[in-house]
Amino acid sequence: MSAASDKSKTFNPRITNLRQNGSLSRDGSRSRKRVISQNEAYTFALRAAYLSYLLQPRARRTQHVPAPSTPIQRSSSSINDLMKDFSLVRDSKSTRFPHGFMAELEKRLTGVLMGREKKPEYNDATVKRTFAAFLNAFTEQSFKKRMEKDRRVEDLVLIFFSNATKELQKGKAPTDDAWKLMVDRHVALFVRLISLILKDHDWARERPELSGRLATLETKLLAHDQDLAAESSRNGGAGGSTVEVVVPLSYEVKDMPLVRIVARVFGLTNIQVQSDIDKNKAVWTERAALQDLKTYQALLNLNSKKTLRSDDFDLEEAYETWRKAEAPDLSQMMLAIMQSNPELAKTTSGSGLPRFNPLANGSAASDSGYSGSSRKMSEVSEGSSYVIDQPVDMSGWGSRDHSPELSQDDDHPFTYIPPEPRAYYRAVLAQALMHDLLDQSLKPSDPTADMPAVKLLSKQSTELLTEIGIRWRIPQVSRIILFLDVIRERFVDQEISLDTLDAAFNFIKEPLIENRKNPTFMSSLLFDRSKWTLADFALNQQILATLHEALLRDLYNTMLHCYEQKPPSIGPVMFVLENHIYDDPHFSKSPEDLDAFSQQLREGLREKAFGMYKEYLEEKLPQDQQSWEFYHVIELGKAVMALAQRIQKRYRKNPEIMGVNPLKALVETILPLYAEDARDIVARILQLAEEKGEEVPIEDGFDLYRELVDIRRIQAEALREVNEAGSVVFAFHIEELLADFVWRWIKMTDVAITSWVDQAVKQDEFKVRARNANEVPTEDERHSVSVIDIFSSFNQTIDRIVQLNWDNDLQYAQFMTALAKTVGTGIARYCDIMEQKFTKEMDRLTPEQEAEANQSKQEKWMQLAKDAWSNKDKIEPFHFFPESFVKLNNIEFASLQLDRLEHEVNVDACAEVIQRNAPPLNHRQRKANNYVFTIKIVEAEDLKACDVNGLSDPYVVLGDEYQKRLAKTRIIYGNLNPRWDETVDITTQGPLNIIATVWDWDTLGDHDYVGRTSIKLDPSHFSDFMPREYWLDLDTQGRILLRVSMEGERDDIQFYFGKAFRTLKRTERDMTRKITDKLSAYINHCLSRRALRSMLSKGISMSSVSNYFNRNRPPPPTPAPTQAEVTNALKPLFTYFDDNFAIMNQTLTSAAMVMVMARLWKEVLVTIESLLVPPLSDKPSLQRQLSQQEVDIVFKWLQLLFDFFHAIDDETGEANGVPLDVLRSPKYFDIKTLNFFYFDTTENLIRTSERMASATAARQQAQRNRLSAPAALSSPAFGGAAGLLGTPSTRRAKSIMLSRNLGTMKQAKEEKRKEAQADPNDDMILRILRMRPEAERYLRDRSRQKERLAAAAAAEMIVRQSLLAGGGRMMGSLPRR
């Protein structure tokens, strides 16, 4: 049984009832009338085939009638002798035809056969037969190809001679030699035809020799008779005449083509058929056929039931059209009968004979379904039994005068037409189709791009059916509908394929070749349904309905396999439905029926999907729950995903089939099942793991999440169903179930981050990564591998979360926040290691210091005296290690990478998501908070001298009350008023006591104790988060200035990134300061008061000594140094800078180099500032004010150093050094403005200071009055008693949030610069007043005033923040940030 039959068995019974209400059943198209037996169908088919044989054009043959004459002796020439003229010169041009001759020869030969040749000698039938035999041989491809290549006359003539001999010898007696002379004459005609072709194409001029030889050959062949057209030359010159004789019928089956077809179709032998013909030969005659036509015509005129009547058509117009078309067809058929048997015409009166009528092929005939153009089922064969050469008029041959009296009640008045022509025709058609489908010798048609190879009716069967249809007067449309009905029956019974059904529809729709000149004929015939009979119309509807049910059944069965790996294609079924069923106007689709089918198909697909999921579940999930793992859930999900993706790809172009979406049916069924099972299985796995005290591997959790998210995505795309929140409905919240795996992974990463950093540093040699040691390394090669490895680890860590595509913004932001903290921990660890290694390298002893360490105390004193006597001022450049600069490059590269990472993570968006989802302030749970105190060790005053030179080398160590070391500053060599400007962060959860100890660094032995002080860091004292400055007195001598600010440490991604950035920048700044500290000693040496005195004294002379002892005489004026002398004084410093810069430039990056130079510029500005004024304080200073000449020299030095650090190229004019915005810092402008007040009187300075203080106070008050902004914080603290109380500074501290990336840091720095330039202050005036003893009281009063202003500003800030935070109510706790 076929596969289609198997499908029909499993078809859902509800589909078979799809058209119950008023529709046809599967057997509805079967005839309700009696069944025509095979024998009955065979009998009438045989009659029609036998009649075709009787009416076929009779073959004729030519018979010669010799004339009496005297015998003449003639002999034929040997062909080889005649061709000697050509064979002897085979390779000469005269024996070859020109190019293109063969094509022209073929055309002329075809013209001879078709009678187009003008010469009378070529119109003889025997000549045509001979030429036809040669043309068959000539057109054979191999021979034709060889002739076109060789083009020899001899070969062509010999082949013609051979074919003419064979053809003329047929049917001749062995003793008859007359035909041999005819061969010579036919060859002569062939040679003459060749000569005519050469002459017509003007080839005779090019080949005159060839033309001559051909003329000679023709003469030789006609040696016995030159006139081939004369009657006297026929029959070898014997004369006589020829007559055509009709070949008599043999009445044998072997000569009856259609009879043999009938025998083959009905499975009978020729003997059996011959017997039936012999029995009925006397009855089955031409006369009986003519009588049938006359009877049919009479019945047609009588409107009998035995022919079509007007009742059989829907419109009277259609009936009249058909009836008018029948008349010329009947006339043609009658004339064909009389032509085949002229004796029948003798029995008919002359008035009844058909006459020629040129209008017979008019409009009426053109509408007929029986004319030559209407023979749709096959091409018209040459042996047609009824087609005549000319149209005829048989209107004078009336059936009333020449037919017997007929009654409408006669049972069956016909011999050749069966009682029920439609039923008999259908029976013969069914038998022929069944035979041709089973015939193995019948080859299928050639496949095309639109249609596969199929088998339908053979050409022979089609000819038989055409003859039967015409003879039985079956309309053309009826034949087509009956053909479809048979096809329908075979398809319903599963005897033909879908391709055959499609081919059958195409077969009846496509016009034949002979009808393509009038393609509208078949279209009008098939689609002008108004001209159809009612029976055809009803049967067509029945066919379409039955086929529709069968096709839907096949479609249903096919769709049930759509979830398989290689399902059968639904394309052929849908193509037939859409192009042949639904496009037919007779088919009426019922929306209810189609909806019922769609619903049934949808349910079937869901059941199939459920079955597929059960198979996957049994295959992927073990039975034992103890052995369940995430792997099984993942594998089950992959199977489900693969199935869904396969279906999605398979039906991407056509997602819906008959209103049913296979993907949606699958997703609606299988994905919710998987989601529920996955939720339960995962929960069970986690429960079992918890009971066993084990943890599910993190990677399994990540893999499971990716799989579940993909499934959720496919479900969302397929269903498009959303809940109230706008997300797709899923069985459970995947992120909530699996978030713990991400937190475990982040925790594991946080634990391992320090070891990653340590391992990366351990494997790093801190060398530039230049490809060639002889080449200058590029910017990208000046950092080492450790920082690359560390940030590669950071990026991989973050990418791991990013690649999960976590579909919960809040949780994702929390993950990124936790990772930001981890990254900050790693960066802090890396900065700490780098700074330790860098400090160790920078604090190493020089060779001179190592030698000095081995000296005794007496040797040290001797060395000091020797250096003083020799006035030693040459300081060698510090020998920097390249590894040290690589470490600084690493910190600079880390800042760039962290900034890039901050943008990739989209820190601001993460912070916004957390802030948007945070609960209200009054609903948040209070928990212990961490506070970050930022302590800046600014400077110290009046420290104790610990060295023999009366100076100290101080540095500060910060520790807690448990003697834990927290921070250490750099060493300031030879200074009792050092300025460190170093910052440290200390994190605490409550109050903390900080102890600051000042030490004096010594090369040998223990470091000397200078002094100690302490401060308590209490978060409650910094609730306003404003910075405070403290002047703390040491327990021995002097005091130290600390600037303290607090910031609440928050679980905030911006905070963690800001903290990491500040750690990097602080490390970078400290490392840069350590580099510049190695150069600052020589800067202080070259830019000192001793250097000024040296320039002005120009050595000691006798006059200077005498002037020293003559105190009463005023000293003569000292000439000012020239510009060259001022420049020469700085040449050692410039040389020193150039030597060190050359060393740095080999390793440092451009950015790091500019950073070091900018730091050196700052050291230069601090040194020049210390030359001019003492540091800011409320106490008078012992420092002497410089003279006018000294001030001029200092400002010239400042300009020379400015130009040196800016480094403008003389040729290009481009600046290669420190940018102008860095050089023109606020301190630079302070020094530049110092010259305006330096030599002013004390009274004027005090008045100016008071005026500037009043302006500053007014400006601050105006800013405080603005509701949109807090009080101005631009005025720096002065110190003094206010410092002792720890009053807040009006300057805002550098918040961690302002350092979260390079952009915010740059913006904050720019705002600070603009603020310093926009708000001038009187600090420089106060520093000048410190050198005026008469201003001691004003300094004290000014200190108290600034203390009051700062306290008032701080109190107002606290009140305002409390009001903003509590809505007008004072808050009793610290504000949450």
PDB file of N, CA, C and O in Angstrom, residues 26 45 103 135 188 207 277 293 385 526 557 703 722 732 791 824-825 1124 1139 1171 1203 1261 1287 1349:
ATOM      1  N   ARG A  26     -16.926  12.080   0.221  1.00  0.00           N
ATOM      2  CA  ARG A  26     -15.809  11.649  -0.607  1.00  0.00           C
ATOM      3  C   ARG A  26     -16.272  10.946  -1.862  1.00  0.00           C
ATOM      4  O   ARG A  26     -15.632  11.019  -2.895  1.00  0.00           O
ATOM      5  N   ALA A  45     -15.991   1.816 -28.235  1.00  0.00           N
ATOM      6  CA  ALA A  45     -14.689   2.375 -28.576  1.00  0.00           C
ATOM      7  C   ALA A  45     -14.142   1.721 -29.826  1.00  0.00           C
ATOM      8  O   ALA A  45     -13.537   2.377 -30.693  1.00  0.00           O
ATOM      9  N   ALA A 103      23.832  24.055 -46.349  1.00  0.00           N
ATOM     10  CA  ALA A 103      22.595  24.620 -45.805  1.00  0.00           C
ATOM     11  C   ALA A 103      21.623  24.993 -46.918  1.00  0.00           C
ATOM     12  O   ALA A 103      20.405  24.757 -46.818  1.00  0.00           O
ATOM     13  N   LEU A 135      17.181  13.014 -48.561  1.00  0.00           N
ATOM     14  CA  LEU A 135      17.162  14.055 -47.521  1.00  0.00           C
ATOM     15  C   LEU A 135      17.253  13.442 -46.121  1.00  0.00           C
ATOM     16  O   LEU A 135      17.920  14.000 -45.243  1.00  0.00           O
ATOM     17  N   ALA A 188      20.740  12.713 -62.474  1.00  0.00           N
ATOM     18  CA  ALA A 188      20.922  13.886 -63.325  1.00  0.00           C
ATOM     19  C   ALA A 188      20.103  15.062 -62.787  1.00  0.00           C
ATOM     20  O   ALA A 188      20.574  16.211 -62.780  1.00  0.00           O
ATOM     21  N   ARG A 207      33.775  29.328 -59.058  1.00  0.00           N
ATOM     22  CA  ARG A 207      34.203  27.962 -59.362  1.00  0.00           C
ATOM     23  C   ARG A 207      33.708  27.567 -60.757  1.00  0.00           C
ATOM     24  O   ARG A 207      32.835  26.717 -60.915  1.00  0.00           O
ATOM     25  N   ILE A 277     -14.263  -7.500 -35.284  1.00  0.00           N
ATOM     26  CA  ILE A 277     -14.469  -6.674 -36.484  1.00  0.00           C
ATOM     27  C   ILE A 277     -15.084  -7.509 -37.605  1.00  0.00           C
ATOM     28  O   ILE A 277     -16.010  -7.068 -38.318  1.00  0.00           O
ATOM     29  N   LEU A 293     -25.165  10.246 -38.350  1.00  0.00           N
ATOM     30  CA  LEU A 293     -25.081  11.701 -38.385  1.00  0.00           C
ATOM     31  C   LEU A 293     -26.412  12.309 -38.796  1.00  0.00           C
ATOM     32  O   LEU A 293     -26.842  13.324 -38.248  1.00  0.00           O
ATOM     33  N   SER A 385     -10.077  11.237 -39.799  1.00  0.00           N
ATOM     34  CA  SER A 385     -11.169  10.602 -40.545  1.00  0.00           C
ATOM     35  C   SER A 385     -12.243  11.583 -40.970  1.00  0.00           C
ATOM     36  O   SER A 385     -13.191  11.181 -41.626  1.00  0.00           O
ATOM     37  N   LEU A 526     -12.750  27.609 -21.252  1.00  0.00           N
ATOM     38  CA  LEU A 526     -12.681  27.105 -19.885  1.00  0.00           C
ATOM     39  C   LEU A 526     -13.253  28.083 -18.874  1.00  0.00           C
ATOM     40  O   LEU A 526     -13.854  27.680 -17.880  1.00  0.00           O
ATOM     41  N   ASN A 557      -2.112  15.402   7.238  1.00  0.00           N
ATOM     42  CA  ASN A 557      -1.146  14.325   7.510  1.00  0.00           C
ATOM     43  C   ASN A 557       0.285  14.796   7.280  1.00  0.00           C
ATOM     44  O   ASN A 557       1.198  14.395   8.006  1.00  0.00           O
ATOM     45  N   ASP A 703      25.459  28.477  32.120  1.00  0.00           N
ATOM     46  CA  ASP A 703      24.972  27.804  30.909  1.00  0.00           C
ATOM     47  C   ASP A 703      23.461  27.643  30.945  1.00  0.00           C
ATOM     48  O   ASP A 703      22.776  27.832  29.920  1.00  0.00           O
ATOM     49  N   VAL A 722       2.037  39.776  26.269  1.00  0.00           N
ATOM     50  CA  VAL A 722       2.707  40.476  27.358  1.00  0.00           C
ATOM     51  C   VAL A 722       1.774  40.588  28.551  1.00  0.00           C
ATOM     52  O   VAL A 722       0.555  40.567  28.419  1.00  0.00           O
ATOM     53  N   PHE A 732       8.422  31.337  35.132  1.00  0.00           N
ATOM     54  CA  PHE A 732       9.053  31.799  36.365  1.00  0.00           C
ATOM     55  C   PHE A 732      10.075  32.869  36.003  1.00  0.00           C
ATOM     56  O   PHE A 732      10.419  33.059  34.835  1.00  0.00           O
ATOM     57  N   PHE A 791      44.241  44.426  33.441  1.00  0.00           N
ATOM     58  CA  PHE A 791      43.013  44.945  32.839  1.00  0.00           C
ATOM     59  C   PHE A 791      42.388  43.938  31.885  1.00  0.00           C
ATOM     60  O   PHE A 791      41.185  44.000  31.637  1.00  0.00           O
ATOM     61  N   GLY A 824      38.151  48.089  41.903  1.00  0.00           N
ATOM     62  CA  GLY A 824      38.836  49.066  42.745  1.00  0.00           C
ATOM     63  C   GLY A 824      39.799  48.410  43.712  1.00  0.00           C
ATOM     64  O   GLY A 824      40.899  48.933  43.953  1.00  0.00           O
ATOM     65  N   THR A 825      39.407  47.260  44.249  1.00  0.00           N
ATOM     66  CA  THR A 825      40.317  46.526  45.140  1.00  0.00           C
ATOM     67  C   THR A 825      41.576  46.094  44.391  1.00  0.00           C
ATOM     68  O   THR A 825      42.701  46.222  44.907  1.00  0.00           O
ATOM     69  N   ALA A1124      72.443  88.693  30.015  1.00  0.00           N
ATOM     70  CA  ALA A1124      73.310  87.533  29.771  1.00  0.00           C
ATOM     71  C   ALA A1124      73.754  86.912  31.078  1.00  0.00           C
ATOM     72  O   ALA A1124      73.817  85.672  31.210  1.00  0.00           O
ATOM     73  N   ASP A1139      69.870  66.991  31.075  1.00  0.00           N
ATOM     74  CA  ASP A1139      70.468  65.666  31.318  1.00  0.00           C
ATOM     75  C   ASP A1139      69.422  64.694  31.863  1.00  0.00           C
ATOM     76  O   ASP A1139      69.330  63.538  31.428  1.00  0.00           O
ATOM     77  N   LEU A1171      61.325  82.365  47.740  1.00  0.00           N
ATOM     78  CA  LEU A1171      62.321  83.427  47.696  1.00  0.00           C
ATOM     79  C   LEU A1171      61.707  84.781  48.000  1.00  0.00           C
ATOM     80  O   LEU A1171      62.322  85.626  48.640  1.00  0.00           O
ATOM     81  N   ASP A1203      59.752  80.018  29.547  1.00  0.00           N
ATOM     82  CA  ASP A1203      60.067  79.719  28.147  1.00  0.00           C
ATOM     83  C   ASP A1203      60.727  78.350  28.016  1.00  0.00           C
ATOM     84  O   ASP A1203      60.479  77.629  27.038  1.00  0.00           O
ATOM     85  N   GLN A1261      28.343  86.371  50.763  1.00  0.00           N
ATOM     86  CA  GLN A1261      26.993  86.573  51.256  1.00  0.00           C
ATOM     87  C   GLN A1261      25.982  86.564  50.111  1.00  0.00           C
ATOM     88  O   GLN A1261      24.886  86.006  50.223  1.00  0.00           O
ATOM     89  N   THR A1287      37.820  74.708  62.372  1.00  0.00           N
ATOM     90  CA  THR A1287      36.681  75.266  61.654  1.00  0.00           C
ATOM     91  C   THR A1287      36.698  74.815  60.205  1.00  0.00           C
ATOM     92  O   THR A1287      37.767  74.615  59.625  1.00  0.00           O
ATOM     93  N   LEU A1349      34.201  84.289  60.008  1.00  0.00           N
ATOM     94  CA  LEU A1349      33.534  84.099  58.721  1.00  0.00           C
ATOM     95  C   LEU A1349      33.412  82.622  58.356  1.00  0.00           C
ATOM     96  O   LEU A1349      32.371  82.162  57.869  1.00  0.00           O
TER      97      LEU A1349
END
